Amino acid sequence: MERTEISSLGEFGLIDHLTQNNETRNASTILSIGDDAAVIDNFGKQTVVTTDMLVEGIHFDLMYTPLKHLGYKSVIVNISDIYAMNATPTHITLSIAFSNRFSVEALDEFYEGVYAACEKYGVDLIGGDTTSSQKGFVISVTAIGEVTQDKFVKRSTAQKGDLLCVSGFLGGAFLGLTILEREKKIFAETGAQPDLENQAYIVGKLLKPEARKDIVEFLAESNITPTSMMDISDGLSSETLHICKQSELGCIVYEEKIPIHEDARQFAYKLELDPTACALSGGEDYELLFTIAQADYEKIVLNEQISVIGYMTEKSEGVHILTKGGNKHQLIAQGWNHMQ
Ligand code: ADP
Ligand code: MG
């Protein structure tokens, strides 16, 4: 028997491999695998569905992740995918597996965060599953949302000449992770209490992210339908490449236009890290990456939460970043790959 290592395919190669023979049997399946969420038609009303799993030791470390924050984040990372479809989240189901090292009080704390996110984003927890694990905490959330008929936005529909836009600031979550990992290591080696250097912004960005409901609402109020959209969970490079590949286009990103919070930039310099690299390859920012027609530029230009970072080109022109120094580099995905 031949044995193929999963690492030889990578995460996206593996998903392609496992789903290559997947068939659609129902006319109500409007959009299947390959986007932030699937879309199901219910006699004109459209339902959006997405699932994400968080595994202890892979996606979070309980040494420095408060359970309440983890509960909150578990909901956020899922509804972020619903907003990325230009839809509104309405319901979630939540399944958990935990070992006997967890107490009722610990799970109560986790659920406090879950309920806080449900309240803030107006979603209802409507079910789930509870089971045990030999070791570690595993969380699986399915989020369901609704979208006006045919108003959902895919990754594959950007047009040549469209402006590439991003919400908020990038790279912060990766720097938050970096400081928490550093302090964990120092604690393990010396027992010294963590010194987070008052880095509330970057630590908050990692431990308590928000979903960009406000951006989706702003776009609707401004009468803008993005031509493509996704959320940024794996880093700007990886996600830009997804939009380019699925839309069969190229693009140019301007380094100087990539929004990086001043606190994140200063902390990156302190660690001798390149802030741009943190934005391109660091994950978990949960901002939105989208394209709009050039004609919509005037409508977004005054919104400080939206940055235009580049534009879409012919596929044959490739995917490039133009650096502050005037050099052009091919954009490559060095996003987090939990399997390698
Ligand atoms: P996101 O980061 O936006 O959650 P992913 O990269 O996890 O998206 O997934 C990309 C697409 O592949 C989605 O449509 C997702 O539903 C699908 N997918 C991921 N894993 C599997 C799997 N094991 N079986 C079927 N579909 C999957
Ligand atoms: Mg996504």
Tab-separated table of C-alpha atoms and ligand atoms in Angstrom:
chain	number	residue	atom	x	y	z
A	1	MET	CA	0.000	0.000	0.000
A	2	GLU	CA	1.279	3.416	-0.956
A	3	ARG	CA	1.377	6.048	1.739
A	4	THR	CA	1.146	9.745	0.891
A	5	GLU	CA	2.167	12.212	3.585
A	6	ILE	CA	-0.454	14.907	4.177
A	7	SER	CA	2.322	17.495	4.245
A	8	SER	CA	3.037	16.721	0.574
A	9	LEU	CA	-0.365	18.223	-0.325
A	10	GLY	CA	-0.599	21.081	2.181
A	11	GLU	CA	-3.897	22.249	3.667
A	12	PHE	CA	-5.519	23.508	0.468
A	13	GLY	CA	-4.183	20.611	-1.616
A	14	LEU	CA	-5.665	18.210	0.920
A	15	ILE	CA	-9.086	19.909	0.846
A	16	ASP	CA	-9.023	19.762	-2.979
A	17	HIS	CA	-8.050	16.103	-2.852
A	18	LEU	CA	-10.779	15.128	-0.384
A	19	THR	CA	-13.503	17.058	-2.192
A	20	GLN	CA	-12.592	16.517	-5.858
A	21	ASN	CA	-15.365	13.940	-6.364
A	22	ASN	CA	-17.898	15.711	-4.192
A	23	GLU	CA	-21.219	15.944	-6.037
A	24	THR	CA	-24.034	18.456	-5.722
A	25	ARG	CA	-27.390	16.680	-5.682
A	26	ASN	CA	-29.742	19.473	-4.684
A	27	ALA	CA	-30.663	22.444	-6.824
A	28	SER	CA	-30.816	24.456	-3.595
A	29	THR	CA	-27.008	24.243	-3.244
A	30	ILE	CA	-26.102	27.523	-4.897
A	31	LEU	CA	-22.496	27.703	-3.704
A	32	SER	CA	-20.548	24.726	-2.336
A	33	ILE	CA	-16.951	24.178	-1.185
A	34	GLY	CA	-14.325	26.789	-1.987
A	35	ASP	CA	-15.447	30.043	-0.430
A	36	ASP	CA	-15.756	31.473	3.087
A	37	ALA	CA	-19.187	29.897	3.389
A	38	ALA	CA	-21.677	27.878	1.345
A	39	VAL	CA	-24.984	29.323	0.119
A	40	ILE	CA	-28.265	27.414	0.179
A	41	ASP	CA	-31.425	28.639	-1.509
A	42	ASN	CA	-34.682	28.243	0.389
A	43	PHE	CA	-37.303	29.303	-2.112
A	44	GLY	CA	-35.723	32.684	-2.758
A	45	LYS	CA	-34.321	33.290	0.716
A	46	GLN	CA	-30.662	32.441	0.909
A	47	THR	CA	-28.886	30.846	3.828
A	48	VAL	CA	-25.124	31.021	4.353
A	49	VAL	CA	-23.300	28.279	6.312
A	50	THR	CA	-19.721	27.926	7.546
A	51	THR	CA	-17.822	25.772	10.056
A	52	ASP	CA	-14.509	26.228	11.841
A	53	MET	CA	-12.708	24.167	14.412
A	54	LEU	CA	-10.321	25.361	17.105
A	55	VAL	CA	-7.955	22.821	18.629
A	56	GLU	CA	-5.940	23.312	21.821
A	57	GLY	CA	-2.211	23.413	21.153
A	58	ILE	CA	-2.801	24.217	17.460
A	59	HIS	CA	-5.081	27.250	17.422
A	60	PHE	CA	-4.838	28.375	21.035
A	61	ASP	CA	-2.717	27.929	24.135
A	62	LEU	CA	-4.544	27.937	27.451
A	63	MET	CA	-1.358	29.125	29.198
A	64	TYR	CA	-2.182	32.639	28.050
A	65	THR	CA	-5.701	32.462	26.593
A	66	PRO	CA	-8.438	33.275	29.110
A	67	LEU	CA	-11.370	30.879	28.564
A	68	LYS	CA	-13.842	33.737	28.297
A	69	HIS	CA	-11.830	35.242	25.457
A	70	LEU	CA	-11.580	31.853	23.794
A	71	GLY	CA	-15.369	31.470	23.868
A	72	TYR	CA	-15.761	34.910	22.358
A	73	LYS	CA	-13.162	34.271	19.662
A	74	SER	CA	-14.679	30.879	18.727
A	75	VAL	CA	-17.861	32.688	17.722
A	76	ILE	CA	-16.064	35.609	16.057
A	77	VAL	CA	-13.899	33.512	13.714
A	78	ASN	CA	-17.027	31.819	12.391
A	79	ILE	CA	-19.285	34.816	11.954
A	80	SER	CA	-16.364	36.599	10.291
A	81	ASP	CA	-16.763	34.074	7.447
A	82	ILE	CA	-20.481	34.921	7.246
A	83	TYR	CA	-19.736	38.655	6.954
A	84	ALA	CA	-17.114	37.776	4.335
A	85	MET	CA	-20.011	36.557	2.173
A	86	ASN	CA	-21.733	39.962	2.608
A	87	ALA	CA	-24.303	38.184	4.760
A	88	THR	CA	-25.684	38.643	8.300
A	89	PRO	CA	-25.064	35.903	10.878
A	90	THR	CA	-28.192	34.720	12.673
A	91	HIS	CA	-27.479	31.365	14.371
A	92	ILE	CA	-24.627	29.207	15.608
A	93	THR	CA	-24.214	25.676	16.840
A	94	LEU	CA	-21.290	24.944	19.163
A	95	SER	CA	-19.701	21.584	19.860
A	96	ILE	CA	-17.015	20.960	22.457
A	97	ALA	CA	-14.785	18.070	23.486
A	98	PHE	CA	-12.775	18.325	26.711
A	99	SER	CA	-10.771	16.169	29.092
A	100	ASN	CA	-11.422	15.721	32.798
A	101	ARG	CA	-8.958	18.498	33.555
A	102	PHE	CA	-11.825	20.948	32.852
A	103	SER	CA	-14.272	21.924	35.580
A	104	VAL	CA	-17.826	23.219	35.303
A	105	GLU	CA	-16.481	26.632	36.336
A	106	ALA	CA	-13.982	26.565	33.460
A	107	LEU	CA	-16.691	25.716	30.916
A	108	ASP	CA	-18.949	28.400	32.441
A	109	GLU	CA	-16.223	30.921	31.793
A	110	PHE	CA	-15.885	29.748	28.180
A	111	TYR	CA	-19.642	30.075	27.673
A	112	GLU	CA	-19.626	33.578	29.172
A	113	GLY	CA	-17.483	34.598	26.202
A	114	VAL	CA	-19.703	32.692	23.760
A	115	TYR	CA	-22.824	34.451	25.054
A	116	ALA	CA	-21.105	37.861	25.036
A	117	ALA	CA	-20.294	37.448	21.315
A	118	CYS	CA	-23.815	36.149	20.568
A	119	GLU	CA	-25.290	39.200	22.266
A	120	LYS	CA	-22.980	41.695	20.600
A	121	TYR	CA	-23.580	40.300	17.094
A	122	GLY	CA	-27.230	39.394	17.525
A	123	VAL	CA	-26.863	35.648	16.916
A	124	ASP	CA	-28.666	32.771	18.635
A	125	LEU	CA	-26.944	29.657	19.941
A	126	ILE	CA	-29.329	26.917	18.788
A	127	GLY	CA	-27.505	23.629	19.410
A	128	GLY	CA	-24.279	21.693	19.435
A	129	ASP	CA	-22.701	18.588	20.890
A	130	THR	CA	-20.806	17.796	24.073
A	131	THR	CA	-18.276	15.023	24.353
A	132	SER	CA	-15.028	14.126	26.051
A	133	SER	CA	-11.492	14.000	24.722
A	134	GLN	CA	-8.473	12.129	26.022
A	135	LYS	CA	-6.446	15.294	26.025
A	136	GLY	CA	-7.035	18.905	25.122
A	137	PHE	CA	-9.982	21.119	24.336
A	138	VAL	CA	-11.594	21.028	20.876
A	139	ILE	CA	-14.208	23.541	19.753
A	140	SER	CA	-16.288	23.361	16.586
A	141	VAL	CA	-18.678	26.136	15.618
A	142	THR	CA	-21.083	26.223	12.692
A	143	ALA	CA	-22.450	29.634	11.838
A	144	ILE	CA	-25.563	30.270	9.769
A	145	GLY	CA	-26.504	33.575	8.212
A	146	GLU	CA	-28.883	35.139	5.749
A	147	VAL	CA	-28.397	37.264	2.700
A	148	THR	CA	-30.780	39.048	0.349
A	149	GLN	CA	-31.296	36.989	-2.779
A	150	ASP	CA	-28.149	36.905	-4.924
A	151	LYS	CA	-26.409	39.576	-2.815
A	152	PHE	CA	-23.770	37.151	-1.510
A	153	VAL	CA	-20.207	37.956	-2.552
A	154	LYS	CA	-17.771	35.262	-3.658
A	155	ARG	CA	-13.987	35.190	-3.925
A	156	SER	CA	-14.095	34.433	-7.628
A	157	THR	CA	-15.809	37.479	-9.105
A	158	ALA	CA	-13.239	40.300	-8.923
A	159	GLN	CA	-12.825	42.194	-12.205
A	160	LYS	CA	-9.748	43.589	-13.871
A	161	GLY	CA	-9.183	47.206	-12.771
A	162	ASP	CA	-11.071	46.779	-9.477
A	163	LEU	CA	-9.551	48.311	-6.361
A	164	LEU	CA	-8.261	45.891	-3.716
A	165	CYS	CA	-9.356	47.061	-0.256
A	166	VAL	CA	-8.807	45.958	3.297
A	167	SER	CA	-10.530	46.907	6.569
A	168	GLY	CA	-8.782	47.967	9.776
A	169	PHE	CA	-5.121	47.168	10.455
A	170	LEU	CA	-3.103	44.052	9.674
A	171	GLY	CA	-0.311	42.146	11.418
A	172	GLY	CA	-1.412	42.972	14.965
A	173	ALA	CA	-2.605	39.495	15.922
A	174	PHE	CA	0.681	37.913	14.837
A	175	LEU	CA	2.639	40.392	16.969
A	176	GLY	CA	0.290	39.719	19.893
A	177	LEU	CA	1.016	36.024	19.519
A	178	THR	CA	4.744	36.752	19.337
A	179	ILE	CA	4.818	38.634	22.648
A	180	LEU	CA	2.658	36.033	24.416
A	181	GLU	CA	4.852	33.184	23.138
A	182	ARG	CA	7.971	35.080	24.214
A	183	GLU	CA	6.649	35.594	27.734
A	184	LYS	CA	5.513	31.979	27.958
A	185	LYS	CA	9.038	30.837	27.094
A	186	ILE	CA	10.617	33.213	29.633
A	187	PHE	CA	8.190	31.993	32.293
A	188	ALA	CA	9.023	28.353	31.522
A	189	GLU	CA	12.763	29.036	31.727
A	190	THR	CA	12.969	31.488	34.623
A	191	GLY	CA	9.562	31.606	36.306
A	192	ALA	CA	9.485	35.374	35.688
A	193	GLN	CA	6.025	36.939	35.562
A	194	PRO	CA	4.919	37.974	32.061
A	195	ASP	CA	5.779	41.480	30.944
A	196	LEU	CA	3.363	42.449	28.190
A	197	GLU	CA	4.906	45.924	27.956
A	198	ASN	CA	1.439	47.535	27.910
A	199	GLN	CA	0.938	46.105	24.428
A	200	ALA	CA	-2.845	46.093	24.874
A	201	TYR	CA	-3.577	46.666	21.186
A	202	ILE	CA	-1.682	43.698	19.736
A	203	VAL	CA	-2.556	41.322	22.588
A	204	GLY	CA	-6.220	42.316	22.268
A	205	LYS	CA	-6.131	41.790	18.517
A	206	LEU	CA	-5.064	38.163	19.060
A	207	LEU	CA	-7.124	37.268	22.115
A	208	LYS	CA	-10.303	39.236	21.482
A	209	PRO	CA	-10.797	39.857	17.765
A	210	GLU	CA	-13.987	41.388	16.378
A	211	ALA	CA	-15.833	40.568	13.157
A	212	ARG	CA	-16.279	43.457	10.699
A	213	LYS	CA	-20.045	43.791	10.864
A	214	ASP	CA	-19.557	47.565	10.627
A	215	ILE	CA	-17.814	47.295	7.251
A	216	VAL	CA	-20.526	45.105	5.726
A	217	GLU	CA	-23.135	47.574	7.021
A	218	PHE	CA	-21.179	50.556	5.697
A	219	LEU	CA	-20.899	48.983	2.249
A	220	ALA	CA	-24.652	48.328	2.178
A	221	GLU	CA	-25.484	51.866	3.334
A	222	SER	CA	-23.123	53.266	0.702
A	223	ASN	CA	-24.750	51.207	-2.039
A	224	ILE	CA	-21.540	49.337	-2.735
A	225	THR	CA	-21.603	45.658	-3.585
A	226	PRO	CA	-18.002	44.433	-3.425
A	227	THR	CA	-17.087	42.477	-6.540
A	228	SER	CA	-15.318	39.863	-4.381
A	229	MET	CA	-14.684	39.444	-0.677
A	230	MET	CA	-13.130	37.145	1.939
A	231	ASP	CA	-11.895	37.469	5.484
A	232	ILE	CA	-8.237	37.486	6.414
A	233	SER	CA	-7.490	34.524	8.629
A	234	ASP	CA	-4.209	33.299	7.117
A	235	GLY	CA	-2.469	36.595	6.260
A	236	LEU	CA	-2.826	39.151	3.466
A	237	SER	CA	-0.584	37.278	0.981
A	238	SER	CA	-2.438	34.010	1.181
A	239	GLU	CA	-5.866	35.652	0.937
A	240	THR	CA	-4.896	37.979	-1.930
A	241	LEU	CA	-3.676	34.929	-3.819
A	242	HIS	CA	-7.025	33.196	-3.203
A	243	ILE	CA	-8.962	36.106	-4.726
A	244	CYS	CA	-6.544	36.289	-7.676
A	245	LYS	CA	-6.570	32.555	-8.324
A	246	GLN	CA	-10.327	32.168	-8.001
A	247	SER	CA	-11.061	35.300	-10.048
A	248	GLU	CA	-8.389	34.346	-12.623
A	249	LEU	CA	-6.669	37.703	-12.283
A	250	GLY	CA	-3.370	39.205	-11.203
A	251	CYS	CA	-2.880	42.171	-8.916
A	252	ILE	CA	-0.488	44.810	-7.622
A	253	VAL	CA	-0.305	45.562	-3.900
A	254	TYR	CA	1.472	48.716	-2.701
A	255	GLU	CA	3.495	48.103	0.452
A	256	GLU	CA	3.057	51.707	1.603
A	257	LYS	CA	-0.734	51.330	1.489
A	258	ILE	CA	-0.922	48.284	3.778
A	259	PRO	CA	-2.540	49.519	7.001
A	260	ILE	CA	-0.454	48.723	10.076
A	261	HIS	CA	-1.360	50.109	13.511
A	262	GLU	CA	1.349	52.342	14.982
A	263	ASP	CA	1.614	50.168	18.131
A	264	ALA	CA	2.108	47.075	15.962
A	265	ARG	CA	4.703	48.820	13.803
A	266	GLN	CA	6.723	50.014	16.813
A	267	PHE	CA	6.644	46.609	18.458
A	268	ALA	CA	7.725	44.910	15.221
A	269	TYR	CA	10.713	47.275	14.983
A	270	LYS	CA	11.592	46.509	18.577
A	271	LEU	CA	11.755	42.794	17.735
A	272	GLU	CA	13.603	43.534	14.492
A	273	LEU	CA	10.693	42.150	12.491
A	274	ASP	CA	9.485	43.706	9.248
A	275	PRO	CA	5.966	45.098	9.922
A	276	THR	CA	4.984	44.444	6.291
A	277	ALA	CA	5.980	40.785	6.597
A	278	CYS	CA	3.822	40.537	9.737
A	279	ALA	CA	0.833	41.889	7.772
A	280	LEU	CA	1.481	39.673	4.744
A	281	SER	CA	2.183	36.404	6.522
A	282	GLY	CA	0.835	36.755	10.067
A	283	GLY	CA	-2.626	35.304	10.528
A	284	GLU	CA	-5.778	35.805	12.565
A	285	ASP	CA	-6.490	39.467	11.905
A	286	TYR	CA	-10.099	38.725	10.839
A	287	GLU	CA	-10.261	41.855	8.731
A	288	LEU	CA	-12.088	41.863	5.380
A	289	LEU	CA	-10.286	41.808	2.041
A	290	PHE	CA	-12.487	42.886	-0.865
A	291	THR	CA	-12.525	44.416	-4.308
A	292	ILE	CA	-14.723	47.255	-5.526
A	293	ALA	CA	-15.296	48.860	-8.916
A	294	GLN	CA	-13.206	52.011	-9.462
A	295	ALA	CA	-16.466	53.947	-9.792
A	296	ASP	CA	-17.129	53.283	-6.081
A	297	TYR	CA	-13.841	54.853	-4.932
A	298	GLU	CA	-15.400	58.199	-3.957
A	299	LYS	CA	-17.839	56.388	-1.681
A	300	ILE	CA	-15.148	54.769	0.464
A	301	VAL	CA	-12.355	57.333	0.389
A	302	LEU	CA	-13.481	59.106	3.572
A	303	ASN	CA	-13.896	55.918	5.593
A	304	GLU	CA	-10.744	55.616	7.694
A	305	GLN	CA	-11.494	51.959	8.368
A	306	ILE	CA	-10.995	51.067	4.699
A	307	SER	CA	-7.636	51.185	2.877
A	308	VAL	CA	-7.196	50.779	-0.846
A	309	ILE	CA	-3.993	48.729	-1.108
A	310	GLY	CA	-3.809	47.879	-4.799
A	311	TYR	CA	-5.711	46.952	-7.929
A	312	MET	CA	-6.562	43.901	-10.007
A	313	THR	CA	-4.757	43.216	-13.277
A	314	GLU	CA	-4.710	40.609	-16.044
A	315	LYS	CA	-3.790	37.154	-14.798
A	316	SER	CA	-0.714	37.155	-17.036
A	317	GLU	CA	0.720	40.110	-15.078
A	318	GLY	CA	1.004	37.943	-11.959
A	319	VAL	CA	0.547	38.875	-8.305
A	320	HIS	CA	3.086	41.402	-7.062
A	321	ILE	CA	3.910	43.752	-4.232
A	322	LEU	CA	5.538	47.074	-5.008
A	323	THR	CA	7.824	47.912	-2.091
A	324	LYS	CA	8.412	51.338	-0.564
A	325	GLY	CA	11.868	51.209	-2.135
A	326	GLY	CA	10.330	50.785	-5.600
A	327	ASN	CA	11.100	47.084	-6.044
A	328	LYS	CA	8.559	44.626	-7.384
A	329	HIS	CA	8.357	41.185	-5.748
A	330	GLN	CA	6.123	38.263	-6.463
A	331	LEU	CA	3.619	37.798	-3.638
A	332	ILE	CA	3.954	34.360	-2.114
A	333	ALA	CA	1.792	32.693	0.501
A	334	GLN	CA	3.697	32.095	3.676
A	335	GLY	CA	0.504	32.107	5.697
A	336	TRP	CA	0.105	29.901	8.697
A	337	ASN	CA	-0.095	26.333	7.671
A	338	HIS	CA	-1.007	24.258	10.667
A	339	MET	CA	-0.051	21.066	8.867
A	340	GLN	CA	3.586	21.771	8.162
B	1	ADP	P1	-11.882	29.777	5.788
B	1	ADP	O1	-10.444	29.982	6.179
B	1	ADP	O2	-12.498	30.969	5.127
B	1	ADP	O3	-12.720	29.207	6.908
B	1	ADP	P2	-10.977	27.331	4.629
B	1	ADP	O4	-9.680	27.673	3.984
B	1	ADP	O5	-10.981	26.694	5.973
B	1	ADP	O6	-11.867	28.659	4.646
B	1	ADP	O7	-11.815	26.391	3.669
B	1	ADP	C1	-11.912	26.622	2.286
B	1	ADP	C2	-13.112	25.847	1.748
B	1	ADP	O8	-12.922	24.429	1.898
B	1	ADP	C3	-14.429	26.158	2.443
B	1	ADP	O9	-15.444	26.138	1.442
B	1	ADP	C4	-14.600	24.999	3.411
B	1	ADP	O10	-15.950	24.761	3.715
B	1	ADP	C5	-14.005	23.843	2.616
B	1	ADP	N1	-13.476	22.743	3.458
B	1	ADP	C6	-12.452	22.822	4.357
B	1	ADP	N2	-12.188	21.613	4.902
B	1	ADP	C7	-13.072	20.738	4.350
B	1	ADP	C8	-13.311	19.330	4.481
B	1	ADP	N3	-12.587	18.582	5.318
B	1	ADP	N4	-14.297	18.771	3.747
B	1	ADP	C9	-15.039	19.539	2.914
B	1	ADP	N5	-14.861	20.852	2.720
B	1	ADP	C10	-13.896	21.463	3.429
B	2	MG	MG	-12.666	32.916	5.533
